[in-house]
Short mmCIF file of C-alpha atoms in Angstrom, two decimals:
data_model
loop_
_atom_site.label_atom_id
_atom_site.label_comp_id
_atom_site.label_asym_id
_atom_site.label_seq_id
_atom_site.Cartn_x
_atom_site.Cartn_y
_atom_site.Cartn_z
CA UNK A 1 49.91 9.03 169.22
CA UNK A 2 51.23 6.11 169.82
CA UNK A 3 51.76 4.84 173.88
CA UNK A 4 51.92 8.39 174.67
CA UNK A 5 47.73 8.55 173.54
CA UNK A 6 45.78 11.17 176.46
CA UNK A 7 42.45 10.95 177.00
CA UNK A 8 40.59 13.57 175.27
CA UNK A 9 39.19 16.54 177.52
CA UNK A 10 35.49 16.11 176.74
CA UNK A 11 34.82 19.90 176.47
CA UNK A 12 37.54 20.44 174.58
CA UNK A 13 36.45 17.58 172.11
CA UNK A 14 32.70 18.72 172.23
CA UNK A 15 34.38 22.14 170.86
CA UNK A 16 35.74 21.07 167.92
CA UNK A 17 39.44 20.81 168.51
CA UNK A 18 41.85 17.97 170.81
CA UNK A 19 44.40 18.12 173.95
CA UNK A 20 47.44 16.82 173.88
CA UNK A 21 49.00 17.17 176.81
CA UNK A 22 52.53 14.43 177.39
CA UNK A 23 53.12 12.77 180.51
CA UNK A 24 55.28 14.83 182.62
CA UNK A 25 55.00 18.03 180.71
CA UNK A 26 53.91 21.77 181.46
CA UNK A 27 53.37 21.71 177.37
CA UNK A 28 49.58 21.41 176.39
CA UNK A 29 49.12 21.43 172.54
CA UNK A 30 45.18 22.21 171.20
CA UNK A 31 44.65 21.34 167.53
CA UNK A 32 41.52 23.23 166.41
CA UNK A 33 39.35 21.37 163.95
CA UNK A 34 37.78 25.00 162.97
CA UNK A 35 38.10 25.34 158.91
CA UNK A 36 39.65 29.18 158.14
CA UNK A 37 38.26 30.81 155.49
CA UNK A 38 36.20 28.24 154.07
CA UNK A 39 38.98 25.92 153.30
CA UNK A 40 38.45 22.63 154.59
CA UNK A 41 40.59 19.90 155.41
CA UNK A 42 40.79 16.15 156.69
CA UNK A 43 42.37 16.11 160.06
CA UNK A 44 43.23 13.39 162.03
CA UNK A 45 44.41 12.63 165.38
CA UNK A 46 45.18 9.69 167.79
CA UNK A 47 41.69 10.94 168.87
CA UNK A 48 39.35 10.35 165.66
CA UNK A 49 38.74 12.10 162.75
CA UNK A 50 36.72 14.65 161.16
CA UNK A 51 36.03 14.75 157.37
CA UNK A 52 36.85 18.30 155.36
CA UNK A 53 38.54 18.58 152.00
CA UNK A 54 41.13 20.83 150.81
CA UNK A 55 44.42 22.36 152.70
CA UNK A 56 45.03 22.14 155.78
CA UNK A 57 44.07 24.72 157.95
CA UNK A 58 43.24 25.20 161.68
CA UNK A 59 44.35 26.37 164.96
CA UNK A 60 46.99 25.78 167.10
CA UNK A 61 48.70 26.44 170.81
CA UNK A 62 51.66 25.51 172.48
CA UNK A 63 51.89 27.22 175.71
CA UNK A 64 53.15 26.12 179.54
CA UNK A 65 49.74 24.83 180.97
CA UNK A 66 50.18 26.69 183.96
CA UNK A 67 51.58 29.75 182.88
CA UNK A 68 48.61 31.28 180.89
CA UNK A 69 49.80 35.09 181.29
CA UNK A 70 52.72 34.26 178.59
CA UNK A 71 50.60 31.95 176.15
CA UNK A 72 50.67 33.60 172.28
CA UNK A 73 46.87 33.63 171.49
CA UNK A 74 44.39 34.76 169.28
CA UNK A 75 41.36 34.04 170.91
CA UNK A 76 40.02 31.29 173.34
CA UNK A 77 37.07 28.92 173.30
CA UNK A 78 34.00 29.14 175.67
CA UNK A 79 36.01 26.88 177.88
CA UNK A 80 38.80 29.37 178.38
CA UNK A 81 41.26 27.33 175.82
CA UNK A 82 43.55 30.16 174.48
CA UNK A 83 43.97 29.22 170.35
CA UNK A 84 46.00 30.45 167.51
CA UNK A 85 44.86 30.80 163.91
CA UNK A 86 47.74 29.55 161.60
CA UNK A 87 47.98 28.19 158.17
CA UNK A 88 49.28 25.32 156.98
CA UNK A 89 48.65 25.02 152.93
CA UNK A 90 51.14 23.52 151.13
CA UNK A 91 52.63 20.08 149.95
CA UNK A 92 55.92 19.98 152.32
CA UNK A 93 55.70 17.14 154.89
CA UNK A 94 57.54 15.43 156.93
CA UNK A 95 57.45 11.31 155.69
CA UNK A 96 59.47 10.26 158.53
CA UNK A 97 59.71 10.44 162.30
CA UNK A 98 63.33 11.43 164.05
CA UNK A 99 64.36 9.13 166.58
CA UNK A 100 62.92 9.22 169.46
CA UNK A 101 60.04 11.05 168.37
CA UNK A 102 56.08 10.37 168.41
CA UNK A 103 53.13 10.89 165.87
CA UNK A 104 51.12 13.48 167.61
CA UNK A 105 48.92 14.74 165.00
CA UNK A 106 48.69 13.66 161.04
CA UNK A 107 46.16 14.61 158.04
CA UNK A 108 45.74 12.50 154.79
CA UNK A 109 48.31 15.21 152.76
CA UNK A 110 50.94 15.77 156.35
CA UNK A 111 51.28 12.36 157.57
CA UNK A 112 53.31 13.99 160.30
CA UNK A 113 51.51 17.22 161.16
CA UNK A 114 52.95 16.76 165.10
CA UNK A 115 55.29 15.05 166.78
CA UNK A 116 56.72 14.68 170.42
CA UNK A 117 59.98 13.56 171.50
CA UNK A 118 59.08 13.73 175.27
CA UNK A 119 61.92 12.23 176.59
CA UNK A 120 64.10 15.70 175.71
CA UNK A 121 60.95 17.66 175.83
CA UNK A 122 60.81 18.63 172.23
CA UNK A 123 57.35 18.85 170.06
CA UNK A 124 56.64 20.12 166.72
CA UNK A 125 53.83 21.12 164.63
CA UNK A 126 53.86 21.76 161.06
CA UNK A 127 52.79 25.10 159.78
CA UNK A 128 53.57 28.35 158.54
CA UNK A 129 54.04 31.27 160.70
CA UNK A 130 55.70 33.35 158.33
CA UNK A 131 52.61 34.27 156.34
CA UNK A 132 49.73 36.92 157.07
CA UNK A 133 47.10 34.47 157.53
CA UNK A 134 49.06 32.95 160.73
CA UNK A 135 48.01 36.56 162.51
CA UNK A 136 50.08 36.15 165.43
CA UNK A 137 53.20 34.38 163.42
CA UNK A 138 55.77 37.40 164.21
CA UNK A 139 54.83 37.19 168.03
CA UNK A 140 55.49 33.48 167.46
CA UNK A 141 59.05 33.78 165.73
CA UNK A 142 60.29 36.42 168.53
CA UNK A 143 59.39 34.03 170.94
CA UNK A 144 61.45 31.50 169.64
CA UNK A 145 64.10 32.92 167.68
CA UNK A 146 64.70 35.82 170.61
CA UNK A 147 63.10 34.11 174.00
CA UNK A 148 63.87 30.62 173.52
CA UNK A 149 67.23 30.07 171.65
CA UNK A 150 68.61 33.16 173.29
CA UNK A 151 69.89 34.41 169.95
CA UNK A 152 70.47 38.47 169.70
CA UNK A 153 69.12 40.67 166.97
CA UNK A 154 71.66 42.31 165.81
CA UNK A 155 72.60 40.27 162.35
CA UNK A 156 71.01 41.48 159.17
CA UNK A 157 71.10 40.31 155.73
CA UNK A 158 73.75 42.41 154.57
CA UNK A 159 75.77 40.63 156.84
CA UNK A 160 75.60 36.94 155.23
CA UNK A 161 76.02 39.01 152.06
CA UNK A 162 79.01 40.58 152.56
CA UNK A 163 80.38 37.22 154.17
CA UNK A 164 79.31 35.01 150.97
CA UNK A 165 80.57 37.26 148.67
CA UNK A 166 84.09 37.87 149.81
CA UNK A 167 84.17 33.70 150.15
CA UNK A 168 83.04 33.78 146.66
CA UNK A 169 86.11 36.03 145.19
CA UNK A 170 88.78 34.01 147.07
CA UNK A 171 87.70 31.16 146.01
CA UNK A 172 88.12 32.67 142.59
CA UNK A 173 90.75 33.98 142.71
CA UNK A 174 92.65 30.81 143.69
CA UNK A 175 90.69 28.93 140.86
CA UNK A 176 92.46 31.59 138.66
CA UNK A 177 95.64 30.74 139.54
CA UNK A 178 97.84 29.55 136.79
CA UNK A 179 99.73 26.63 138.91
CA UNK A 180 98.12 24.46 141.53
CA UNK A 181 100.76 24.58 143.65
CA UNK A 182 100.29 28.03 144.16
CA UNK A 183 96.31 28.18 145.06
CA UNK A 184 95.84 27.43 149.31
CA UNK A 185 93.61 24.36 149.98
CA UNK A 186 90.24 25.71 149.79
CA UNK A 187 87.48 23.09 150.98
CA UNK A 188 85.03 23.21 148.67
CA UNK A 189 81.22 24.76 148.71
CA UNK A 190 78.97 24.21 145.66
CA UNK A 191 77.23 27.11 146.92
CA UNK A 192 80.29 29.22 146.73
CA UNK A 193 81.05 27.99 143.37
CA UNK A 194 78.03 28.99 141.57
CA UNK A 195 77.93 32.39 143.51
CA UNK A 196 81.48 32.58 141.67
CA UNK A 197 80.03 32.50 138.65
CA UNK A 198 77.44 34.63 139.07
CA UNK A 199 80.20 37.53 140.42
CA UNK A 200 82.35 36.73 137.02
CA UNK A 201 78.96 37.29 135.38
CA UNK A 202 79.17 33.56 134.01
CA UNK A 203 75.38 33.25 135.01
CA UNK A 204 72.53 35.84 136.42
CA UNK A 205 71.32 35.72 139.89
CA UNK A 206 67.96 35.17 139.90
CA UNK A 207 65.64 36.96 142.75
CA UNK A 208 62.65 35.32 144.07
CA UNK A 209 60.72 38.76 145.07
CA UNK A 210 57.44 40.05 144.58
CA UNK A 211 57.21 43.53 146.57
CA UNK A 212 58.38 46.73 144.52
CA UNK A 213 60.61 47.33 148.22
CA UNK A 214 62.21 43.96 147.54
CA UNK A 215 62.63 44.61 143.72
CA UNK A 216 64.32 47.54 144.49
CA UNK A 217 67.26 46.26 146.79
CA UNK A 218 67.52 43.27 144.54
CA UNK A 219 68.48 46.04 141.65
CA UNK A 220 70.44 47.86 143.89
CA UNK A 221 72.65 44.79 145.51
CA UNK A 222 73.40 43.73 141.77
CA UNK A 223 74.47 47.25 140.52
CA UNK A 224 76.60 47.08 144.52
CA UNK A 225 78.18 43.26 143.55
CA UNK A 226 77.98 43.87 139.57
CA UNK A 227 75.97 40.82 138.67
CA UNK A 228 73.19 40.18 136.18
CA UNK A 229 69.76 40.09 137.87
CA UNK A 230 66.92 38.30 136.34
CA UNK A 231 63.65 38.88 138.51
CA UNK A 232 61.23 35.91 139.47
CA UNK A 233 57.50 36.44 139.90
CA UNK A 234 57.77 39.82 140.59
CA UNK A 235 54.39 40.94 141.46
CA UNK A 236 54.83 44.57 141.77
CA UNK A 237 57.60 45.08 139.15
CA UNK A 238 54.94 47.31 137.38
CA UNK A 239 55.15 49.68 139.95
CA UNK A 240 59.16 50.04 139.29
CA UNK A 241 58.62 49.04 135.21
CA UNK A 242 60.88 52.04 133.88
CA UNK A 243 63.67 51.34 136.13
CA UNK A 244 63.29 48.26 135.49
CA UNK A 245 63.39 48.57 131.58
CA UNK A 246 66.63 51.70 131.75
CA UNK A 247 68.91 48.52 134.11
CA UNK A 248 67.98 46.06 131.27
CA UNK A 249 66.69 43.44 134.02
CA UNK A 250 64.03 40.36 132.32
CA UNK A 251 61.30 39.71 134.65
CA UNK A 252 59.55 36.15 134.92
CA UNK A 253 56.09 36.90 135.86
CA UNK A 254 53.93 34.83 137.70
CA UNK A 255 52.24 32.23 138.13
CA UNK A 256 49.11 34.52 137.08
CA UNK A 257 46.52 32.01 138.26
CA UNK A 258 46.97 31.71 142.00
CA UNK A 259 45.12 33.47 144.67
CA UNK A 260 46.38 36.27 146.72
CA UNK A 261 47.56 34.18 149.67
CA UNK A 262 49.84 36.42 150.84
CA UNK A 263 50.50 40.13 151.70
CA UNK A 264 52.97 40.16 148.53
CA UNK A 265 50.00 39.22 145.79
CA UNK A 266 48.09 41.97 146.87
CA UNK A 267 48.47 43.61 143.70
CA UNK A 268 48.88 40.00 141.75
CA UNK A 269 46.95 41.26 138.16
CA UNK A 270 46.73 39.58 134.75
CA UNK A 271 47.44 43.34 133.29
CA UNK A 272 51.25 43.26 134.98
CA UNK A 273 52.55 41.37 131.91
CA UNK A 274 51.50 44.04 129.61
CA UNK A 275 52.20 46.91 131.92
CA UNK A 276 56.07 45.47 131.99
CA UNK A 277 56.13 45.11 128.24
CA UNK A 278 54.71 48.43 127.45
CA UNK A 279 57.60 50.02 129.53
CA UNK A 280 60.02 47.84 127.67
CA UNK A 281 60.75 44.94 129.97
CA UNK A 282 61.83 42.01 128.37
CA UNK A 283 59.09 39.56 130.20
CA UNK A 284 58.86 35.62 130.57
CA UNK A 285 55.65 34.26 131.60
CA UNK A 286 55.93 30.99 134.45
CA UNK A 287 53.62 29.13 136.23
CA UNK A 288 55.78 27.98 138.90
CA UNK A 289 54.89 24.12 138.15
CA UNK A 290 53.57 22.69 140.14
CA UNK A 291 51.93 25.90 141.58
CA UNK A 292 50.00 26.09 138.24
CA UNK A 293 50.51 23.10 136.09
CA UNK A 294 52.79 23.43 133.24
CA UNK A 295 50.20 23.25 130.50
CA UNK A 296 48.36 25.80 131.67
CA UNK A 297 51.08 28.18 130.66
CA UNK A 298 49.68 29.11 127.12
CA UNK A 299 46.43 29.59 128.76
CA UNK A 300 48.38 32.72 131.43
CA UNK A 301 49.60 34.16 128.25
CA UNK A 302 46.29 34.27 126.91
CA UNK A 303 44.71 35.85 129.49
CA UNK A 304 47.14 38.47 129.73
CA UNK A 305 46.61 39.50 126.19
CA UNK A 306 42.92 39.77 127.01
CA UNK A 307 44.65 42.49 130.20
CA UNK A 308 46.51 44.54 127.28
CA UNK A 309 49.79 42.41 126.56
CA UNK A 310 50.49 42.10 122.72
CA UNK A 311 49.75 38.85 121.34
CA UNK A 312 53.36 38.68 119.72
CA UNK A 313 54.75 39.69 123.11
CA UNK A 314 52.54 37.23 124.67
CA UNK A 315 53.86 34.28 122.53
CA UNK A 316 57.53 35.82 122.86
CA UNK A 317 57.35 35.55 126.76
CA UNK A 318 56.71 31.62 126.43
CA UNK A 319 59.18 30.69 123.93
CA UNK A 320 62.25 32.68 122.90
CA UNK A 321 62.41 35.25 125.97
CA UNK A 322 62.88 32.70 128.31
CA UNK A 323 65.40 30.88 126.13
CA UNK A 324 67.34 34.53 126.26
CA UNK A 325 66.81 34.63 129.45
CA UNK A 326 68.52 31.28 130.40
CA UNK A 327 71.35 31.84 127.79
CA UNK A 328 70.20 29.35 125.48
CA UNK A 329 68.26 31.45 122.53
CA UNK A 330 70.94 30.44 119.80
CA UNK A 331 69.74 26.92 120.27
CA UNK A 332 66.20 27.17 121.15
CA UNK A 333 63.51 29.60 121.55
CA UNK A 334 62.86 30.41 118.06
CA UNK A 335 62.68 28.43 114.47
CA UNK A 336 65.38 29.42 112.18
CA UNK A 337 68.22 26.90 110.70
CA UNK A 338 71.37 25.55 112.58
CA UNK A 339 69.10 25.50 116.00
CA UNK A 340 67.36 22.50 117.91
CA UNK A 341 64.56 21.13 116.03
CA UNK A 342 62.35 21.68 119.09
CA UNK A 343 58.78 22.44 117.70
CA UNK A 344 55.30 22.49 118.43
CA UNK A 345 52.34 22.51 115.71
CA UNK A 346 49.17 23.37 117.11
CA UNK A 347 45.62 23.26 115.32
CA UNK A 348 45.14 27.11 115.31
CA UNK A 349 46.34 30.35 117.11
CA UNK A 350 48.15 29.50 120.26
CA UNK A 351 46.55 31.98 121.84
CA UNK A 352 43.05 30.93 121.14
CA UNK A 353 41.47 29.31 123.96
CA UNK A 354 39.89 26.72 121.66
CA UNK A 355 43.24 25.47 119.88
CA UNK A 356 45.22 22.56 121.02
CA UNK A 357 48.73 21.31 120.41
CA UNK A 358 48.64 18.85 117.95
CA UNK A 359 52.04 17.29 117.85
CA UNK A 360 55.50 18.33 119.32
CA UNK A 361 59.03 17.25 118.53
CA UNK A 362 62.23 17.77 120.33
CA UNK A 363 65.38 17.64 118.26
CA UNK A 364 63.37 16.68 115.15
CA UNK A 365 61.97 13.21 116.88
CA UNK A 366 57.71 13.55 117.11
CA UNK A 367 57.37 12.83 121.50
CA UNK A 368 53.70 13.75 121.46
CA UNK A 369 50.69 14.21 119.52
CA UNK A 370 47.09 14.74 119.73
CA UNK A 371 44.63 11.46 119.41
CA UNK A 372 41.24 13.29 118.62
CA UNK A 373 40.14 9.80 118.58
CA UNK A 374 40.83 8.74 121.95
CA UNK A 375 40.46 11.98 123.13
CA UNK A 376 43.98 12.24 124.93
CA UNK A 377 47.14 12.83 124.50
CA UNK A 378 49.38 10.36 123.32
CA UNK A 379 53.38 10.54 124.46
CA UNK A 380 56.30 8.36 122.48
CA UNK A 381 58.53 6.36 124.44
CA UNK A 382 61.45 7.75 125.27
#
């Protein structure tokens, strides 16, 4: 905590969780220690530590100390210390502090899990209250978005939309014109740029969505704007599969080997692949590296064969589907002459649990193969 370290309250400590509460302040800040559903992690403060593996998880309260009637809470302790479950599980961190700004709270995977800048009387803690497992993380964002910074909500996404996309055609349509004396100075937006191109069709828009409600608009805001839609992960797409299959849209499913972490994966399933395919989707399996590691790919598409996806659809979603998909199937995807001598020779059936890829070349030059041997992979310098 640096020269901003409190002493501890005992009870609190004796609890399982620290106070922080910054000279001159009416902010206290209780970090609960307490692992969430069995998850453990390491978590440190200025305080000590307490050893746990795993994500991060725990508790946490920022209220005005003396002002417990508008405190956000879950529960509170036998000492009357209000607390919030939340959920903080991924890889993002912070590396850095701002200026001006104090370690507060770290763990071995967040080196900067809180900070304080007291002087302007601004503290942070890093987690997620966006997801279902944070129970009180809507409360949290009205509070702040609405209470806090004042803002009003009356904006909606169709709003940005609209906005974007009619930046998008003039832009265009001065890149269109013939002399460039006659286009206006238009400062430039990468962002804008590549929406261009997905408007003039150039490219697809791809949709991060998992919920069939989500699918939906996404295949209704294309058909609106006219743009190719590829769908990523989606979940539920089973649920809208002939739809789906009659608007010509590829879905990349997955990854297949992740918990349901969230209200979307509810209906996560190793059967979705086959479900999609049986309607007449044109699938892609991912993993969402480094969600699933790459070379556990093979080993989704397996499994969803066992779940009723045909083997030859199963080996099509990992190699020339997605090379459709992308635009890039008349140089790679598939073995036939005139295309990139990208290739992969494995011991037996892909799709066999027990087989292994034995050597692999990319434009005809060998980059890896198998050292039974050693036991291990062996990779050519590149």
């Amino acid at each position: 905590m640096g020269p901003t370290q409190q002493t501890p309250d005992a009870a609190a400590q004796a609890a399982g969780y620290y106070t922080y509460r910054p000279p001159q302040s009416e902010l206290t800040i209780h970090l609960s220690l307490d692992a969430l559903e069995g998850i453990l992690a390491d978590v440190l403060t200025g305080f000590g530590s307490i050893p746990r593996r795993g994500a991060e998880v725990g508790g946490i309260l920022v209220g005005r100390a003396d002002e417990k009637e508008i405190w956000i809470e879950d529960f509170a302790t036998a000492e009357g210390h209000g607390m919030l479950k939340v959920w903080m599980s991924h890889g993002d961190k912070v590396t850095a502090l701002p200026p001006g700004f104090a370690l507060m709270a770290s763990t071995p995977s967040c080196p900067i899990a809180g900070m304080a800048d007291e002087a302007r009387a601004f503290y942070g803690v890093q987690f997620h209250p966006e997801v279902t497992h944070t129970l009180k993380g809507r409360e949290l964002l009205d509070r702040f978005v609405l209470e806090i910074c004042g803002a009003r909500p009356d904006w909606v996404m169709g709003s940005y939309i609209d906005e974007a996309v009619a930046k998008a055609k003039k832009l265009a349509a001065e890149a269109a014109k013939d002399s460039p004396s006659e286009r206006s100075v238009v400062e430039r937006d990468l962002k804008l740029e590549a929406l261009s191109r997905v408007l003039r069709r150039e490219i697809p828009w791809r949709q991060h969505c998992h919920r069939a409600d989500d699918i939906a608009t996404a295949m209704r805001m294309a058909r609106e704007f006219g743009y190719n839609l590829v769908i990523d992960h989606g979940t539920e797409a089973y649920l809208l599969a002939d739809q789906i299959a009659a608007a010509s849209i590829p879905v990349i499913i997955g990854p297949l080997f992740t918990s349901r972490s969230k209200v979307e994966l509810r209906n996560r399933s190793l059967a979705n692949p086959g479900r999609l395919a049986a309607a007449g989707v044109m699938i892609a399996i991912t993993t969402d590296h480094p969600v699933v590691p790459i070379h556990f790919l093979i080993h989704q598409a397996t499994l969803a064969v066992k779940e009723g996806l045909d083997p030859v659809t199963a080996l099509r979603a990992v190699t020339v589907n997605p090379a459709r998909i992308i635009g890039c199937a008349d140089r790679i995807g598939s073995v036939s002459p005139g295309k990139d001598a990208d290739l992969v020779i494995w011991s037996g059936d892909p799709l066999d649990v027990m087989s292994r890829a034995e050597r692999a070349f990319v434009d005809g030059r060998e980059i890896y193969r198998y050292d039974y041997g050693r036991r291990e992979g062996v990779f050519a310098d590149v």
